[in-house]
Amino acid sequence: MPEQLPPEPLRFAYWVPNVSGGLVTSDIEQRTDWGYDYNKKLAQTAENNGFEYALSQVRYMASYGADHQHESTSFSLALLLATERLKVIAAIHPGLWQPGVLSKWVATADHLSNGRIAVNVVSGWLKAEFTALGEPWLEHDERYRRSEEFIRVLREIWTSDSAEFSGDFYRIHDFDLKPKPLAVPGRAHPEIFQGGNSSAARRNGGRVSDWYFSNGKDYEGFTEQVTEVLAHAEDAGRTTPPKFGLNGFMIARDTEKEARETLREIIAKANKPAVEGFRDAVQQAGASTGNKKGMWADSSFEDLVQYNDGFRTQLIGTPEQIADRAIEYKRRGANLLLLGYLHFQEEVEHFGSHVLPIIREKEAELLEREPALTH
């Protein structure tokens, strides 16, 4: 019998602010910039302060406070070339990419970055982006069926010398990608992330994704998602189940009162028309599912001020309080926390010096208490 591997430490990613407006739709001051010079420095700061991943956002049109945006794949490659260890996840939309073309781009980026590129397959919620570009808009579950095929095609091309796939959305015949992505220990190919809250998203996460991203959730909501996704993985006969990432907006301050005051100010200064416009656009995504379990289906106005429900994770308070919550999420299956901030540069540095050391101490204590914890 092989020896049991030691538990992996909780990993951390940050939202790349390659889209204007910051990570909250609020008129509160956000000392964060969407330009390249700022983001280059931020990426270098992040990899020196405990962050293993960065996620570049995908947005093609101005909407809901995000007036300007840099394209996610090219921006991701620029950040990879400006760093040494950071892994960058480029968000992409099936329907706007052909999977064979993306597989080639990823392979090239993988070689240029020494194996640090990943992709986040986003099924899409902003109908206007597709219709403005003259592309067909599929209904909710059909978008996720397309995403599943997209992921299967990527994996087939990256791992087969004569890729073959015949589906409802994609067909690949005797396609030989050379060079393949790099052979990196611990991965079969560049990592594939996929998110969502709906039943269709959970099925995809269980059946085909390497990582499943969840919107912000409280303990019970996150546990429910983990349980369901793992059940789908078991039904699919997967020997290596997906890992789990959880979105959270972090407000770490010297006192809980100060952190809560910051949250209240963010919400009090919310850009109401932008938040309401976003709510009207996205809640159809959840409402269009059969069981109303999609992303944002039950999000309140306050939740949507952080557009991926990041306040719900409640990483708000003192470093000690935040560390306690992070450890509890780890106990419930989280492998990674995807974080946003008001003032990225300063708060990423504060995380590395004040929050992360406490999390690592508490992880060691957790291992002593619960040695069977292996995720």
Short mmCIF file of C-alpha atoms in Angstrom, two decimals:
data_model
loop_
_atom_site.label_atom_id
_atom_site.label_comp_id
_atom_site.label_asym_id
_atom_site.label_seq_id
_atom_site.Cartn_x
_atom_site.Cartn_y
_atom_site.Cartn_z
CA MET A 1 0.00 0.00 0.00
CA PRO A 2 1.36 3.48 -0.86
CA GLU A 3 1.99 5.82 2.02
CA GLN A 4 -0.77 8.36 2.67
CA LEU A 5 0.14 11.71 1.16
CA PRO A 6 0.35 14.62 3.59
CA PRO A 7 -2.60 17.01 3.53
CA GLU A 8 -2.25 19.79 1.02
CA PRO A 9 -2.21 23.32 2.40
CA LEU A 10 -5.11 25.60 1.64
CA ARG A 11 -4.32 27.49 -1.56
CA PHE A 12 -5.14 31.06 -2.45
CA ALA A 13 -6.04 32.86 -5.66
CA TYR A 14 -6.95 36.45 -6.33
CA TRP A 15 -9.25 38.06 -8.87
CA VAL A 16 -7.13 39.90 -11.42
CA PRO A 17 -8.58 43.42 -11.72
CA ASN A 18 -8.29 43.50 -15.52
CA VAL A 19 -11.79 45.01 -15.59
CA SER A 20 -12.45 48.59 -14.50
CA GLY A 21 -14.58 49.35 -11.47
CA GLY A 22 -12.84 47.15 -8.93
CA LEU A 23 -14.35 44.10 -7.26
CA VAL A 24 -17.37 45.85 -5.74
CA THR A 25 -19.99 47.88 -7.59
CA SER A 26 -19.72 50.78 -5.20
CA ASP A 27 -18.58 54.40 -5.22
CA ILE A 28 -16.37 53.74 -2.19
CA GLU A 29 -12.67 54.41 -2.83
CA GLN A 30 -10.95 51.40 -4.38
CA ARG A 31 -7.20 51.87 -4.73
CA THR A 32 -7.09 49.32 -7.52
CA ASP A 33 -6.39 49.84 -11.21
CA TRP A 34 -7.28 47.75 -14.24
CA GLY A 35 -4.18 48.71 -16.22
CA TYR A 36 -1.21 46.49 -16.97
CA ASP A 37 1.46 48.30 -14.95
CA TYR A 38 -0.62 48.04 -11.78
CA ASN A 39 -1.48 44.40 -12.46
CA LYS A 40 2.11 43.43 -13.22
CA LYS A 41 3.23 44.77 -9.85
CA LEU A 42 0.24 43.15 -8.14
CA ALA A 43 1.02 39.73 -9.64
CA GLN A 44 4.60 39.95 -8.41
CA THR A 45 3.39 41.02 -4.96
CA ALA A 46 0.85 38.20 -4.84
CA GLU A 47 3.30 35.42 -5.64
CA ASN A 48 5.53 36.72 -2.82
CA ASN A 49 2.64 36.82 -0.33
CA GLY A 50 1.23 33.32 -0.45
CA PHE A 51 -0.88 33.36 -3.61
CA GLU A 52 -0.49 30.40 -5.94
CA TYR A 53 -3.11 31.40 -8.54
CA ALA A 54 -4.59 34.49 -10.19
CA LEU A 55 -7.86 34.48 -12.16
CA SER A 56 -8.22 36.87 -15.10
CA GLN A 57 -11.82 37.93 -15.66
CA VAL A 58 -13.57 37.54 -19.01
CA ARG A 59 -15.68 40.47 -20.16
CA TYR A 60 -16.03 41.69 -23.75
CA MET A 61 -18.43 44.62 -23.35
CA ALA A 62 -18.97 47.48 -20.95
CA SER A 63 -21.69 46.69 -18.45
CA TYR A 64 -22.80 47.37 -14.86
CA GLY A 65 -19.90 49.54 -13.72
CA ALA A 66 -17.21 47.72 -15.76
CA ASP A 67 -16.68 50.32 -18.48
CA HIS A 68 -13.31 49.04 -19.72
CA GLN A 69 -11.74 45.58 -19.79
CA HIS A 70 -8.63 43.83 -21.02
CA GLU A 71 -9.04 40.51 -22.86
CA SER A 72 -8.42 37.65 -20.45
CA THR A 73 -6.09 35.30 -22.36
CA SER A 74 -3.61 37.90 -23.61
CA PHE A 75 -3.61 39.60 -20.22
CA SER A 76 -3.01 36.27 -18.50
CA LEU A 77 -0.02 35.54 -20.69
CA ALA A 78 1.44 38.97 -19.93
CA LEU A 79 1.15 38.30 -16.19
CA LEU A 80 2.74 34.86 -16.60
CA LEU A 81 5.72 36.38 -18.36
CA ALA A 82 6.08 38.97 -15.59
CA THR A 83 6.17 36.37 -12.78
CA GLU A 84 8.11 33.26 -11.86
CA ARG A 85 5.80 30.99 -9.83
CA LEU A 86 2.25 32.35 -10.07
CA LYS A 87 -0.24 30.23 -12.00
CA VAL A 88 -2.69 32.31 -14.02
CA ILE A 89 -6.18 31.08 -14.86
CA ALA A 90 -7.61 32.62 -18.03
CA ALA A 91 -11.41 32.72 -18.08
CA ILE A 92 -12.93 31.92 -21.49
CA HIS A 93 -16.40 31.51 -23.01
CA PRO A 94 -17.33 28.45 -25.09
CA GLY A 95 -19.28 29.82 -28.01
CA LEU A 96 -16.74 32.60 -28.48
CA TRP A 97 -13.77 30.20 -28.69
CA GLN A 98 -13.31 27.08 -30.77
CA PRO A 99 -11.78 24.46 -28.41
CA GLY A 100 -9.09 23.33 -30.84
CA VAL A 101 -7.88 26.90 -31.26
CA LEU A 102 -7.87 27.47 -27.51
CA SER A 103 -6.03 24.19 -26.94
CA LYS A 104 -3.24 25.49 -29.19
CA TRP A 105 -3.10 28.85 -27.42
CA VAL A 106 -2.89 27.12 -24.03
CA ALA A 107 -0.12 24.78 -25.19
CA THR A 108 1.94 27.75 -26.39
CA ALA A 109 1.27 29.72 -23.19
CA ASP A 110 2.22 26.64 -21.18
CA HIS A 111 5.62 26.45 -22.86
CA LEU A 112 6.23 30.18 -22.50
CA SER A 113 5.37 30.08 -18.78
CA ASN A 114 7.02 26.77 -17.88
CA GLY A 115 3.70 25.06 -17.15
CA ARG A 116 1.76 27.75 -15.27
CA ILE A 117 -1.32 28.39 -17.44
CA ALA A 118 -4.84 27.19 -16.59
CA VAL A 119 -8.31 27.93 -17.96
CA ASN A 120 -11.66 28.68 -16.36
CA VAL A 121 -14.50 27.57 -18.63
CA VAL A 122 -17.33 30.07 -18.11
CA SER A 123 -20.62 29.08 -19.71
CA GLY A 124 -21.70 32.72 -19.89
CA TRP A 125 -24.50 34.84 -18.44
CA LEU A 126 -24.33 38.13 -20.38
CA LYS A 127 -26.57 37.55 -23.38
CA ALA A 128 -25.71 40.93 -24.91
CA GLU A 129 -22.09 39.87 -25.45
CA PHE A 130 -23.15 36.98 -27.64
CA THR A 131 -25.88 38.78 -29.57
CA ALA A 132 -23.72 41.87 -30.17
CA LEU A 133 -21.10 39.61 -31.75
CA GLY A 134 -23.72 37.82 -33.86
CA GLU A 135 -23.32 34.53 -31.98
CA PRO A 136 -26.28 32.35 -30.99
CA TRP A 137 -27.45 32.52 -27.39
CA LEU A 138 -28.27 29.13 -25.91
CA GLU A 139 -30.57 28.54 -22.97
CA HIS A 140 -29.03 27.78 -19.60
CA ASP A 141 -28.68 24.01 -19.59
CA GLU A 142 -27.64 23.96 -23.25
CA ARG A 143 -24.78 26.36 -22.43
CA TYR A 144 -23.57 23.89 -19.82
CA ARG A 145 -23.91 20.95 -22.21
CA ARG A 146 -21.72 22.89 -24.64
CA SER A 147 -19.22 23.61 -21.84
CA GLU A 148 -18.99 19.92 -20.98
CA GLU A 149 -18.19 19.05 -24.59
CA PHE A 150 -15.71 21.94 -24.72
CA ILE A 151 -13.83 20.56 -21.71
CA ARG A 152 -13.86 17.02 -23.10
CA VAL A 153 -12.41 18.29 -26.39
CA LEU A 154 -9.63 20.20 -24.61
CA ARG A 155 -8.66 17.14 -22.63
CA GLU A 156 -8.79 14.88 -25.69
CA ILE A 157 -6.54 17.18 -27.73
CA TRP A 158 -4.03 17.67 -24.91
CA THR A 159 -3.69 13.95 -24.17
CA SER A 160 -4.16 12.21 -27.56
CA ASP A 161 -1.91 12.12 -30.61
CA SER A 162 -4.89 11.74 -32.93
CA ALA A 163 -7.74 13.54 -31.22
CA GLU A 164 -11.25 12.41 -32.09
CA PHE A 165 -14.51 13.80 -30.77
CA SER A 166 -18.04 13.77 -32.12
CA GLY A 167 -20.66 15.66 -30.16
CA ASP A 168 -23.64 17.95 -30.61
CA PHE A 169 -21.52 21.11 -30.54
CA TYR A 170 -17.99 20.09 -31.54
CA ARG A 171 -16.34 17.62 -33.90
CA ILE A 172 -12.63 16.93 -34.02
CA HIS A 173 -11.11 14.47 -36.53
CA ASP A 174 -7.54 13.14 -36.35
CA PHE A 175 -6.22 16.36 -34.83
CA ASP A 176 -2.64 16.15 -33.60
CA LEU A 177 -1.50 19.03 -31.43
CA LYS A 178 2.25 19.59 -31.34
CA PRO A 179 3.77 20.63 -29.11
CA LYS A 180 1.57 19.29 -26.38
CA PRO A 181 1.45 21.18 -23.06
CA LEU A 182 4.41 20.52 -20.81
CA ALA A 183 4.59 17.39 -18.67
CA VAL A 184 4.26 18.85 -15.19
CA PRO A 185 4.29 16.57 -12.11
CA GLY A 186 0.91 16.38 -10.44
CA ARG A 187 -1.22 17.24 -13.46
CA ALA A 188 -2.27 15.35 -16.55
CA HIS A 189 -2.64 18.57 -18.57
CA PRO A 190 -3.21 22.28 -17.85
CA GLU A 191 -5.80 22.58 -15.11
CA ILE A 192 -9.43 23.14 -16.08
CA PHE A 193 -11.58 25.19 -13.73
CA GLN A 194 -15.34 25.58 -14.08
CA GLY A 195 -17.86 27.34 -11.90
CA GLY A 196 -21.54 27.84 -11.29
CA ASN A 197 -24.19 27.03 -8.74
CA SER A 198 -26.86 25.34 -10.84
CA SER A 199 -27.53 21.62 -11.08
CA ALA A 200 -26.07 21.64 -14.61
CA ALA A 201 -22.89 23.32 -13.35
CA ARG A 202 -22.57 20.82 -10.52
CA ARG A 203 -22.93 17.90 -12.93
CA ASN A 204 -20.19 19.35 -15.13
CA GLY A 205 -17.97 19.92 -12.13
CA GLY A 206 -18.39 16.35 -11.00
CA ARG A 207 -18.04 14.76 -14.42
CA VAL A 208 -15.30 16.65 -16.21
CA SER A 209 -13.69 19.56 -14.33
CA ASP A 210 -10.40 19.51 -12.43
CA TRP A 211 -11.64 22.32 -10.18
CA TYR A 212 -15.13 23.49 -9.27
CA PHE A 213 -15.50 27.17 -8.40
CA SER A 214 -18.36 28.21 -6.12
CA ASN A 215 -19.80 31.67 -5.70
CA GLY A 216 -19.61 32.99 -2.16
CA LYS A 217 -21.45 30.71 0.27
CA ASP A 218 -21.99 30.23 3.99
CA TYR A 219 -20.85 26.96 5.55
CA GLU A 220 -24.02 25.01 4.84
CA GLY A 221 -24.35 26.28 1.28
CA PHE A 222 -20.78 25.32 0.45
CA THR A 223 -21.08 21.89 2.06
CA GLU A 224 -24.21 21.18 0.03
CA GLN A 225 -22.38 21.98 -3.21
CA VAL A 226 -19.34 19.87 -2.33
CA THR A 227 -21.53 16.90 -1.46
CA GLU A 228 -23.48 17.08 -4.71
CA VAL A 229 -20.46 17.61 -6.98
CA LEU A 230 -18.60 14.69 -5.39
CA ALA A 231 -21.65 12.48 -5.88
CA HIS A 232 -21.63 13.32 -9.59
CA ALA A 233 -17.92 12.51 -9.73
CA GLU A 234 -18.55 9.13 -8.12
CA ASP A 235 -21.41 8.40 -10.53
CA ALA A 236 -19.07 9.23 -13.41
CA GLY A 237 -16.52 6.73 -12.10
CA ARG A 238 -13.79 9.30 -11.60
CA THR A 239 -10.83 8.05 -9.60
CA THR A 240 -9.59 11.60 -9.02
CA PRO A 241 -12.47 13.86 -7.96
CA PRO A 242 -12.44 17.61 -8.62
CA LYS A 243 -11.00 20.07 -6.16
CA PHE A 244 -13.00 23.00 -4.82
CA GLY A 245 -12.49 26.74 -4.92
CA LEU A 246 -14.67 29.21 -3.02
CA ASN A 247 -15.11 32.91 -3.77
CA GLY A 248 -14.75 35.38 -0.92
CA PHE A 249 -14.27 39.12 -0.50
CA MET A 250 -11.79 39.72 2.31
CA ILE A 251 -11.92 42.68 4.67
CA ALA A 252 -9.17 42.17 7.25
CA ARG A 253 -8.85 44.96 9.80
CA ASP A 254 -7.41 45.40 13.30
CA THR A 255 -10.88 45.07 14.86
CA GLU A 256 -14.10 43.40 13.81
CA LYS A 257 -15.91 46.71 14.26
CA GLU A 258 -13.62 48.41 11.74
CA ALA A 259 -14.10 45.58 9.23
CA ARG A 260 -17.90 45.67 9.61
CA GLU A 261 -17.90 49.44 9.19
CA THR A 262 -16.01 49.03 5.93
CA LEU A 263 -18.61 46.53 4.71
CA ARG A 264 -21.44 48.87 5.67
CA GLU A 265 -19.79 51.73 3.79
CA ILE A 266 -19.33 49.58 0.68
CA ILE A 267 -23.03 48.73 0.63
CA ALA A 268 -24.17 52.26 1.59
CA LYS A 269 -22.22 53.68 -1.35
CA ALA A 270 -23.31 50.98 -3.80
CA ASN A 271 -23.92 52.15 -7.36
CA LYS A 272 -27.60 51.31 -7.20
CA PRO A 273 -28.45 51.50 -10.94
CA ALA A 274 -25.45 49.32 -11.82
CA VAL A 275 -26.23 46.73 -9.13
CA GLU A 276 -29.90 46.59 -10.11
CA GLY A 277 -29.01 46.28 -13.79
CA PHE A 278 -26.63 43.45 -12.98
CA ARG A 279 -29.30 41.77 -10.82
CA ASP A 280 -31.87 41.95 -13.62
CA ALA A 281 -29.38 40.43 -16.07
CA VAL A 282 -28.04 37.61 -13.93
CA GLN A 283 -31.01 36.42 -11.95
CA GLN A 284 -32.57 35.11 -15.12
CA ALA A 285 -29.66 32.65 -15.15
CA GLY A 286 -30.87 31.00 -11.96
CA ALA A 287 -34.53 31.48 -12.72
CA SER A 288 -34.14 29.80 -16.09
CA THR A 289 -33.12 26.50 -14.50
CA GLY A 290 -35.72 23.90 -13.69
CA ASN A 291 -35.13 23.93 -9.93
CA LYS A 292 -34.15 27.64 -9.61
CA LYS A 293 -30.73 26.72 -8.20
CA GLY A 294 -28.57 28.69 -10.61
CA MET A 295 -26.03 31.36 -9.81
CA TRP A 296 -27.48 34.48 -8.22
CA ALA A 297 -30.99 32.95 -8.07
CA ASP A 298 -31.34 33.89 -4.38
CA SER A 299 -28.81 36.74 -4.13
CA SER A 300 -29.93 39.91 -2.36
CA PHE A 301 -29.07 43.45 -3.44
CA GLU A 302 -26.35 43.52 -0.76
CA ASP A 303 -24.89 40.22 -2.01
CA LEU A 304 -24.67 41.51 -5.57
CA VAL A 305 -22.66 44.60 -4.64
CA GLN A 306 -19.81 42.07 -4.79
CA TYR A 307 -20.77 40.45 -8.04
CA ASN A 308 -19.88 36.89 -7.13
CA ASP A 309 -21.58 36.91 -3.71
CA GLY A 310 -18.21 37.32 -1.99
CA PHE A 311 -19.66 38.86 1.19
CA ARG A 312 -21.54 35.62 1.90
CA THR A 313 -18.32 33.79 2.70
CA GLN A 314 -17.83 36.28 5.57
CA LEU A 315 -14.06 36.62 5.40
CA ILE A 316 -14.58 39.85 7.31
CA GLY A 317 -13.05 40.75 10.67
CA THR A 318 -9.67 40.42 12.35
CA PRO A 319 -6.95 38.19 10.89
CA GLU A 320 -7.73 35.64 13.62
CA GLN A 321 -11.45 35.59 12.79
CA ILE A 322 -10.76 35.26 9.07
CA ALA A 323 -8.30 32.42 9.69
CA ASP A 324 -10.93 30.55 11.73
CA ARG A 325 -13.42 30.79 8.86
CA ALA A 326 -10.83 29.75 6.30
CA ILE A 327 -9.98 26.66 8.31
CA GLU A 328 -13.63 25.72 8.68
CA TYR A 329 -14.11 25.98 4.93
CA LYS A 330 -11.08 23.74 4.50
CA ARG A 331 -12.68 21.19 6.85
CA ARG A 332 -15.75 21.27 4.62
CA GLY A 333 -13.81 20.59 1.42
CA ALA A 334 -12.29 23.85 0.22
CA ASN A 335 -8.91 23.46 -1.46
CA LEU A 336 -8.63 27.08 -2.56
CA LEU A 337 -10.04 30.49 -1.62
CA LEU A 338 -10.49 32.97 -4.46
CA LEU A 339 -10.17 36.44 -2.94
CA GLY A 340 -11.10 39.99 -3.83
CA TYR A 341 -10.19 43.22 -2.03
CA LEU A 342 -10.93 46.93 -2.00
CA HIS A 343 -7.28 47.96 -2.26
CA PHE A 344 -5.48 45.03 -3.86
CA GLN A 345 -1.83 45.98 -3.54
CA GLU A 346 -1.95 46.96 0.13
CA GLU A 347 -4.35 44.23 1.18
CA VAL A 348 -2.52 41.42 -0.61
CA GLU A 349 0.62 42.44 1.29
CA HIS A 350 -1.38 42.58 4.54
CA PHE A 351 -2.74 39.11 3.84
CA GLY A 352 0.75 37.71 3.41
CA SER A 353 2.11 39.25 6.58
CA HIS A 354 -0.88 39.18 8.97
CA VAL A 355 -3.53 36.66 7.83
CA LEU A 356 -1.69 33.82 6.12
CA PRO A 357 0.68 33.04 9.03
CA ILE A 358 -2.31 32.52 11.34
CA ILE A 359 -4.00 30.28 8.77
CA ARG A 360 -0.89 28.12 8.52
CA GLU A 361 -0.67 27.83 12.31
CA LYS A 362 -4.30 26.78 12.49
CA GLU A 363 -3.80 24.27 9.66
CA ALA A 364 -1.09 22.60 11.71
CA GLU A 365 -3.41 22.48 14.71
CA LEU A 366 -6.18 21.04 12.52
CA LEU A 367 -3.88 18.28 11.31
CA GLU A 368 -3.13 17.31 14.91
CA ARG A 369 -6.83 17.23 15.78
CA GLU A 370 -8.04 15.59 12.56
CA PRO A 371 -5.13 13.64 11.03
CA ALA A 372 -7.46 11.91 8.55
CA LEU A 373 -8.11 15.22 6.78
CA THR A 374 -6.42 14.71 3.42
CA HIS A 375 -7.79 17.34 1.03
#
